[in-house]
PDB file of C-alpha atoms in Angstrom:
ATOM      1  CA  MET A  94      -0.192   0.044  -0.323  1.00  0.00           C
ATOM      2  CA  ILE A  95       1.761   3.522  -0.642  1.00  0.00           C
ATOM      3  CA  ARG A  96       0.504   5.983   1.665  1.00  0.00           C
ATOM      4  CA  PRO A  97       0.875  10.157   0.373  1.00  0.00           C
ATOM      5  CA  VAL A  98       3.516  11.658   2.372  1.00  0.00           C
ATOM      6  CA  CYS A  99       3.010  15.281   2.967  1.00  0.00           C
ATOM      7  CA  LEU A 100       5.460  17.654   4.970  1.00  0.00           C
ATOM      8  CA  GLY A 101       5.678  21.362   5.190  1.00  0.00           C
ATOM      9  CA  LEU A 102       7.555  23.914   7.567  1.00  0.00           C
ATOM     10  CA  ALA A 103       6.903  27.632   7.426  1.00  0.00           C
ATOM     11  CA  CYS A 104       9.452  30.886   8.026  1.00  0.00           C
ATOM     12  CA  GLY A 105       9.669  34.684   7.646  1.00  0.00           C
ATOM     13  CA  ALA A 106      10.761  36.715   9.764  1.00  0.00           C
ATOM     14  CA  LEU A 107       8.593  39.889  11.709  1.00  0.00           C
ATOM     15  CA  VAL A 108      10.707  42.053  14.114  1.00  0.00           C
ATOM     16  CA  LEU A 109       8.467  44.090  16.463  1.00  0.00           C
ATOM     17  CA  SER A 110       9.561  47.639  18.261  1.00  0.00           C
ATOM     18  CA  ALA A 111       7.252  50.754  18.456  1.00  0.00           C
ATOM     19  CA  GLY A 112       5.383  49.620  15.533  1.00  0.00           C
ATOM     20  CA  PHE A 113       6.005  47.316  12.866  1.00  0.00           C
ATOM     21  CA  LEU A 114       8.943  46.643  10.419  1.00  0.00           C
ATOM     22  CA  GLU A 115       8.707  43.566   8.375  1.00  0.00           C
ATOM     23  CA  SER A 116      12.079  42.136   7.704  1.00  0.00           C
ATOM     24  CA  ARG A 117      11.922  39.104   4.554  1.00  0.00           C
ATOM     25  CA  ALA A 118      15.704  37.620   4.203  1.00  0.00           C
ATOM     26  CA  GLN A 119      15.707  35.557   0.863  1.00  0.00           C
ATOM     27  CA  THR A 120      12.802  33.259   1.247  1.00  0.00           C
ATOM     28  CA  PRO A 121      14.124  29.602   1.728  1.00  0.00           C
ATOM     29  CA  PRO A 122      12.494  26.708  -0.483  1.00  0.00           C
ATOM     30  CA  ALA A 123       9.789  24.133   0.158  1.00  0.00           C
ATOM     31  CA  HIS A 124       7.306  26.647   2.738  1.00  0.00           C
ATOM     32  CA  THR A 125      10.264  27.177   4.645  1.00  0.00           C
ATOM     33  CA  LEU A 126       9.606  30.249   7.101  1.00  0.00           C
ATOM     34  CA  THR A 127      10.800  31.275  10.744  1.00  0.00           C
ATOM     35  CA  THR A 128       9.254  33.730  13.007  1.00  0.00           C
ATOM     36  CA  GLN A 129      10.909  36.022  15.139  1.00  0.00           C
ATOM     37  CA  SER A 130       9.648  38.920  17.159  1.00  0.00           C
ATOM     38  CA  SER A 131      11.952  41.096  19.418  1.00  0.00           C
ATOM     39  CA  LEU A 132      12.354  44.800  20.501  1.00  0.00           C
ATOM     40  CA  GLN A 133      15.760  44.483  18.493  1.00  0.00           C
ATOM     41  CA  PRO A 134      16.776  42.900  15.308  1.00  0.00           C
ATOM     42  CA  GLN A 135      18.244  39.488  15.286  1.00  0.00           C
ATOM     43  CA  THR A 136      21.590  39.074  14.248  1.00  0.00           C
ATOM     44  CA  GLN A 137      22.456  35.419  12.885  1.00  0.00           C
ATOM     45  CA  SER A 138      26.202  33.905  13.712  1.00  0.00           C
ATOM     46  CA  PRO A 139      26.975  31.762  11.151  1.00  0.00           C
ATOM     47  CA  ILE A 140      26.856  27.874  11.890  1.00  0.00           C
ATOM     48  CA  ASP A 141      30.353  26.018  11.671  1.00  0.00           C
ATOM     49  CA  LEU A 142      30.577  22.982   9.580  1.00  0.00           C
ATOM     50  CA  ASN A 143      31.139  20.777  12.764  1.00  0.00           C
ATOM     51  CA  GLN A 144      27.883  21.633  14.389  1.00  0.00           C
ATOM     52  CA  THR A 145      25.871  21.272  10.624  1.00  0.00           C
ATOM     53  CA  LEU A 146      27.543  17.732  10.863  1.00  0.00           C
ATOM     54  CA  LEU A 147      26.175  17.041  14.384  1.00  0.00           C
ATOM     55  CA  LYS A 148      22.695  18.836  13.758  1.00  0.00           C
ATOM     56  CA  GLN A 149      22.690  16.112  10.991  1.00  0.00           C
ATOM     57  CA  THR A 150      23.609  13.347  12.808  1.00  0.00           C
ATOM     58  CA  TYR A 151      21.792  13.911  16.059  1.00  0.00           C
ATOM     59  CA  ARG A 152      18.436  10.729  16.454  1.00  0.00           C
ATOM     60  CA  LEU A 153      15.521  12.337  18.061  1.00  0.00           C
ATOM     61  CA  PRO A 154      14.853   9.827  21.441  1.00  0.00           C
ATOM     62  CA  VAL A 155      11.332   8.057  20.174  1.00  0.00           C
ATOM     63  CA  PHE A 156       8.467   8.673  22.948  1.00  0.00           C
ATOM     64  CA  PRO A 157       5.429   6.475  23.637  1.00  0.00           C
ATOM     65  CA  ASN A 158       1.954   7.330  22.273  1.00  0.00           C
ATOM     66  CA  GLN A 159       2.889   9.290  18.885  1.00  0.00           C
ATOM     67  CA  SER A 160       1.109   7.004  16.383  1.00  0.00           C
ATOM     68  CA  SER A 161      -1.747   8.732  14.524  1.00  0.00           C
ATOM     69  CA  THR A 162      -4.208   8.293  17.213  1.00  0.00           C
ATOM     70  CA  ALA A 163      -2.214   9.301  20.337  1.00  0.00           C
ATOM     71  CA  SER A 164      -4.211  12.428  21.655  1.00  0.00           C
ATOM     72  CA  THR A 165      -3.196  15.928  21.141  1.00  0.00           C
ATOM     73  CA  SER A 166      -2.051  16.647  24.522  1.00  0.00           C
ATOM     74  CA  ALA A 167       0.478  13.314  24.390  1.00  0.00           C
ATOM     75  CA  LEU A 168       1.987  15.247  20.910  1.00  0.00           C
ATOM     76  CA  GLU A 169       2.171  18.366  22.445  1.00  0.00           C
ATOM     77  CA  GLN A 170       4.237  16.896  25.855  1.00  0.00           C
ATOM     78  CA  ALA A 171       6.365  14.977  22.948  1.00  0.00           C
ATOM     79  CA  VAL A 172       7.173  18.191  21.049  1.00  0.00           C
ATOM     80  CA  HIS A 173       7.819  19.680  24.118  1.00  0.00           C
ATOM     81  CA  ALA A 174      10.390  16.854  25.607  1.00  0.00           C
ATOM     82  CA  GLN A 175      11.883  16.319  21.845  1.00  0.00           C
ATOM     83  CA  ILE A 176      13.084  19.800  21.935  1.00  0.00           C
ATOM     84  CA  ASN A 177      14.185  20.102  25.185  1.00  0.00           C
ATOM     85  CA  GLU A 178      16.181  16.885  24.534  1.00  0.00           C
ATOM     86  CA  TYR A 179      18.059  18.445  21.578  1.00  0.00           C
ATOM     87  CA  ARG A 180      18.459  21.475  23.782  1.00  0.00           C
ATOM     88  CA  THR A 181      20.151  19.483  26.300  1.00  0.00           C
ATOM     89  CA  SER A 182      22.807  17.673  24.299  1.00  0.00           C
ATOM     90  CA  ARG A 183      23.405  20.949  22.471  1.00  0.00           C
ATOM     91  CA  ASN A 184      24.591  22.116  26.034  1.00  0.00           C
ATOM     92  CA  LEU A 185      21.490  24.842  26.257  1.00  0.00           C
ATOM     93  CA  PRO A 186      19.019  24.722  29.310  1.00  0.00           C
ATOM     94  CA  PRO A 187      15.671  23.536  28.698  1.00  0.00           C
ATOM     95  CA  LEU A 188      13.045  25.463  27.836  1.00  0.00           C
ATOM     96  CA  THR A 189       9.906  25.729  30.619  1.00  0.00           C
ATOM     97  CA  LEU A 190       6.435  25.053  28.668  1.00  0.00           C
ATOM     98  CA  ASP A 191       4.026  27.637  29.844  1.00  0.00           C
ATOM     99  CA  SER A 192       0.282  27.224  29.165  1.00  0.00           C
ATOM    100  CA  ARG A 193      -0.326  31.064  28.240  1.00  0.00           C
ATOM    101  CA  LEU A 194       1.958  30.083  25.164  1.00  0.00           C
ATOM    102  CA  SER A 195       0.678  26.587  24.444  1.00  0.00           C
ATOM    103  CA  ALA A 196      -2.978  27.934  24.472  1.00  0.00           C
ATOM    104  CA  GLN A 197      -1.918  30.805  21.735  1.00  0.00           C
ATOM    105  CA  ALA A 198      -0.006  28.033  19.913  1.00  0.00           C
ATOM    106  CA  ARG A 199      -2.749  25.453  20.264  1.00  0.00           C
ATOM    107  CA  ALA A 200      -5.809  27.733  18.825  1.00  0.00           C
ATOM    108  CA  HIS A 201      -3.227  28.504  15.624  1.00  0.00           C
ATOM    109  CA  SER A 202      -2.879  24.705  14.971  1.00  0.00           C
ATOM    110  CA  GLN A 203      -6.515  24.609  15.426  1.00  0.00           C
ATOM    111  CA  ASN A 204      -7.026  27.520  12.544  1.00  0.00           C
ATOM    112  CA  MET A 205      -4.266  25.971  10.321  1.00  0.00           C
ATOM    113  CA  ALA A 206      -6.100  22.203  10.551  1.00  0.00           C
ATOM    114  CA  SER A 207      -9.747  23.915  10.136  1.00  0.00           C
ATOM    115  CA  ARG A 208      -8.270  25.946   7.289  1.00  0.00           C
ATOM    116  CA  ARG A 209      -9.617  29.205   9.049  1.00  0.00           C
ATOM    117  CA  VAL A 210      -6.090  30.836   8.224  1.00  0.00           C
ATOM    118  CA  PRO A 211      -3.555  29.717   5.650  1.00  0.00           C
ATOM    119  CA  PHE A 212      -0.316  27.238   7.334  1.00  0.00           C
ATOM    120  CA  SER A 213       1.484  30.512   7.797  1.00  0.00           C
ATOM    121  CA  HIS A 214       2.615  32.430  10.783  1.00  0.00           C
ATOM    122  CA  GLN A 215      -0.761  34.630  10.083  1.00  0.00           C
ATOM    123  CA  GLY A 216      -1.625  36.461  13.579  1.00  0.00           C
ATOM    124  CA  PHE A 217       1.634  36.304  15.239  1.00  0.00           C
ATOM    125  CA  ASP A 218       1.639  39.505  16.057  1.00  0.00           C
ATOM    126  CA  GLN A 219      -1.596  39.540  18.013  1.00  0.00           C
ATOM    127  CA  ARG A 220      -0.607  36.192  19.702  1.00  0.00           C
ATOM    128  CA  VAL A 221       2.328  38.226  21.023  1.00  0.00           C
ATOM    129  CA  ARG A 222       0.626  41.047  21.703  1.00  0.00           C
ATOM    130  CA  THR A 223      -1.925  38.654  24.169  1.00  0.00           C
ATOM    131  CA  VAL A 224       0.974  37.047  25.483  1.00  0.00           C
ATOM    132  CA  GLY A 225       2.827  39.989  25.898  1.00  0.00           C
ATOM    133  CA  ARG A 226      -0.493  41.505  28.341  1.00  0.00           C
ATOM    134  CA  ALA A 227       0.612  38.477  31.188  1.00  0.00           C
ATOM    135  CA  ILE A 228       4.462  37.929  30.592  1.00  0.00           C
ATOM    136  CA  PRO A 229       6.723  41.253  30.109  1.00  0.00           C
ATOM    137  CA  TYR A 230       9.068  39.709  27.246  1.00  0.00           C
ATOM    138  CA  ARG A 231      12.158  40.292  25.267  1.00  0.00           C
ATOM    139  CA  GLN A 232      11.964  37.935  22.443  1.00  0.00           C
ATOM    140  CA  THR A 233       9.756  36.054  21.030  1.00  0.00           C
ATOM    141  CA  ALA A 234       9.744  33.614  17.655  1.00  0.00           C
ATOM    142  CA  GLU A 235       7.840  30.775  16.353  1.00  0.00           C
ATOM    143  CA  ASN A 236       7.849  27.882  14.202  1.00  0.00           C
ATOM    144  CA  VAL A 237       5.246  25.979  12.250  1.00  0.00           C
ATOM    145  CA  ALA A 238       4.865  22.687  10.747  1.00  0.00           C
ATOM    146  CA  PHE A 239       2.560  20.607   9.052  1.00  0.00           C
ATOM    147  CA  ASN A 240       2.541  16.897   8.111  1.00  0.00           C
ATOM    148  CA  ARG A 241       0.385  13.481   7.210  1.00  0.00           C
ATOM    149  CA  GLY A 242       1.011   9.742   6.221  1.00  0.00           C
ATOM    150  CA  VAL A 243       3.887   9.762   8.673  1.00  0.00           C
ATOM    151  CA  ALA A 244       4.406   6.901  10.973  1.00  0.00           C
ATOM    152  CA  ASP A 245       5.725   9.495  13.585  1.00  0.00           C
ATOM    153  CA  PRO A 246       4.604  13.184  12.992  1.00  0.00           C
ATOM    154  CA  VAL A 247       6.023  14.601  15.847  1.00  0.00           C
ATOM    155  CA  ARG A 248       9.360  13.107  14.877  1.00  0.00           C
ATOM    156  CA  GLN A 249       8.922  14.100  11.778  1.00  0.00           C
ATOM    157  CA  ALA A 250       8.166  18.277  12.771  1.00  0.00           C
ATOM    158  CA  VAL A 251      10.870  18.351  15.252  1.00  0.00           C
ATOM    159  CA  GLN A 252      13.567  17.198  12.527  1.00  0.00           C
ATOM    160  CA  GLY A 253      11.967  19.502  10.004  1.00  0.00           C
ATOM    161  CA  TRP A 254      12.363  22.047  12.215  1.00  0.00           C
ATOM    162  CA  ILE A 255      16.348  21.109  13.406  1.00  0.00           C
ATOM    163  CA  ASP A 256      17.363  20.628   9.760  1.00  0.00           C
ATOM    164  CA  SER A 257      16.057  24.220   8.833  1.00  0.00           C
ATOM    165  CA  PRO A 258      18.561  27.207   9.571  1.00  0.00           C
ATOM    166  CA  GLY A 259      15.964  29.242  10.418  1.00  0.00           C
ATOM    167  CA  HIS A 260      13.681  27.281  12.736  1.00  0.00           C
ATOM    168  CA  TYR A 261      16.508  26.034  14.240  1.00  0.00           C
ATOM    169  CA  ALA A 262      18.019  29.268  15.610  1.00  0.00           C
ATOM    170  CA  ASN A 263      14.719  29.331  17.350  1.00  0.00           C
ATOM    171  CA  LEU A 264      14.630  26.126  18.592  1.00  0.00           C
ATOM    172  CA  THR A 265      17.938  26.753  19.838  1.00  0.00           C
ATOM    173  CA  GLY A 266      17.760  30.658  21.091  1.00  0.00           C
ATOM    174  CA  SER A 267      17.870  31.962  24.196  1.00  0.00           C
ATOM    175  CA  TYR A 268      14.806  31.486  25.000  1.00  0.00           C
ATOM    176  CA  ASP A 269      13.333  30.485  28.561  1.00  0.00           C
ATOM    177  CA  LEU A 270       9.319  29.271  28.014  1.00  0.00           C
ATOM    178  CA  THR A 271       8.072  27.856  25.329  1.00  0.00           C
ATOM    179  CA  GLY A 272       4.457  26.998  24.554  1.00  0.00           C
ATOM    180  CA  VAL A 273       3.594  24.016  22.382  1.00  0.00           C
ATOM    181  CA  GLY A 274       0.174  23.003  20.184  1.00  0.00           C
ATOM    182  CA  VAL A 275      -0.637  20.425  17.583  1.00  0.00           C
ATOM    183  CA  SER A 276      -3.990  19.447  15.852  1.00  0.00           C
ATOM    184  CA  ARG A 277      -5.220  16.934  13.625  1.00  0.00           C
ATOM    185  CA  ASN A 278      -7.912  17.528  11.456  1.00  0.00           C
ATOM    186  CA  SER A 279     -10.250  14.921   9.240  1.00  0.00           C
ATOM    187  CA  ARG A 280      -7.658  14.456   6.867  1.00  0.00           C
ATOM    188  CA  GLY A 281      -5.288  13.214   8.638  1.00  0.00           C
ATOM    189  CA  GLU A 282      -2.754  16.603   8.899  1.00  0.00           C
ATOM    190  CA  TYR A 283      -1.055  17.306  11.591  1.00  0.00           C
ATOM    191  CA  TYR A 284      -0.453  20.730  12.590  1.00  0.00           C
ATOM    192  CA  PHE A 285       2.055  22.331  14.741  1.00  0.00           C
ATOM    193  CA  THR A 286       3.069  25.623  16.615  1.00  0.00           C
ATOM    194  CA  GLN A 287       5.749  26.194  18.827  1.00  0.00           C
ATOM    195  CA  MET A 288       6.649  29.662  20.274  1.00  0.00           C
ATOM    196  CA  PHE A 289       9.364  30.731  21.927  1.00  0.00           C
ATOM    197  CA  LEU A 290       9.588  33.404  24.549  1.00  0.00           C
ATOM    198  CA  ARG A 291      12.868  35.316  26.795  1.00  0.00           C
ATOM    199  CA  ARG A 292      11.199  37.147  29.436  1.00  0.00           C
ATOM    200  CA  ARG A 293      12.536  40.351  30.750  1.00  0.00           C
TER     201      ARG A 293
END
C-alpha cells in the first residue's frame, strides 16, 4: 500500500518594536518559514561545519503514544520533550512549558487545521500581544509545521525544524519559555505551532 506523505515548514521574520517592521530575508525553498519578534533586530551567527554535521547526525528519542491516534495533548508533550532533549544535547538550558503560550500555539494550530487561516504565521503579532499582556518579554519566535501520512508526526516535525536553519535558530535561541500546540484534522493532517519567549 502506498501512502501519500505531505510535509511542510513555514518561515519569515517579523520584528516588533514601537511599530511593526517586516524584514524578509531570502525566502527559503519548500515552504520554509521562521518568525521572530523582538525589541531589537536579530543577528544570526553562521553555523560552523562541525555543528552542521552534529545537527544532521542527531537522532531524536522515540517517545510513546506518538501514533496517528495519539491525543494532541500527548503530542504536545512529546514536542516539548524532544525539543528539550535536543537543547540539552547542545548544552542549552531546557525550555519551561507555559500554558499561556501553549493556549496561543494550540489555537493557531487548530485554525490552520480547520483552514480558518492558511498554513502560515498569520496572526503572530496578535498572539505575541496577547501573551505580552501577561508576560513581559524581550524576544519571541514561532515555528510551525504540518505533515500527513507519516508514522511519527512529532519526530517528523521536530527533525524538520532541526534541519532548517531558521527554525533551528529559534529552537536553539536564548529563550526560557515555550508553548506547543498540535491539531489534527479529519484529513489526517497534523499542524504544529511552537512559540518561544524570553522574559525580561
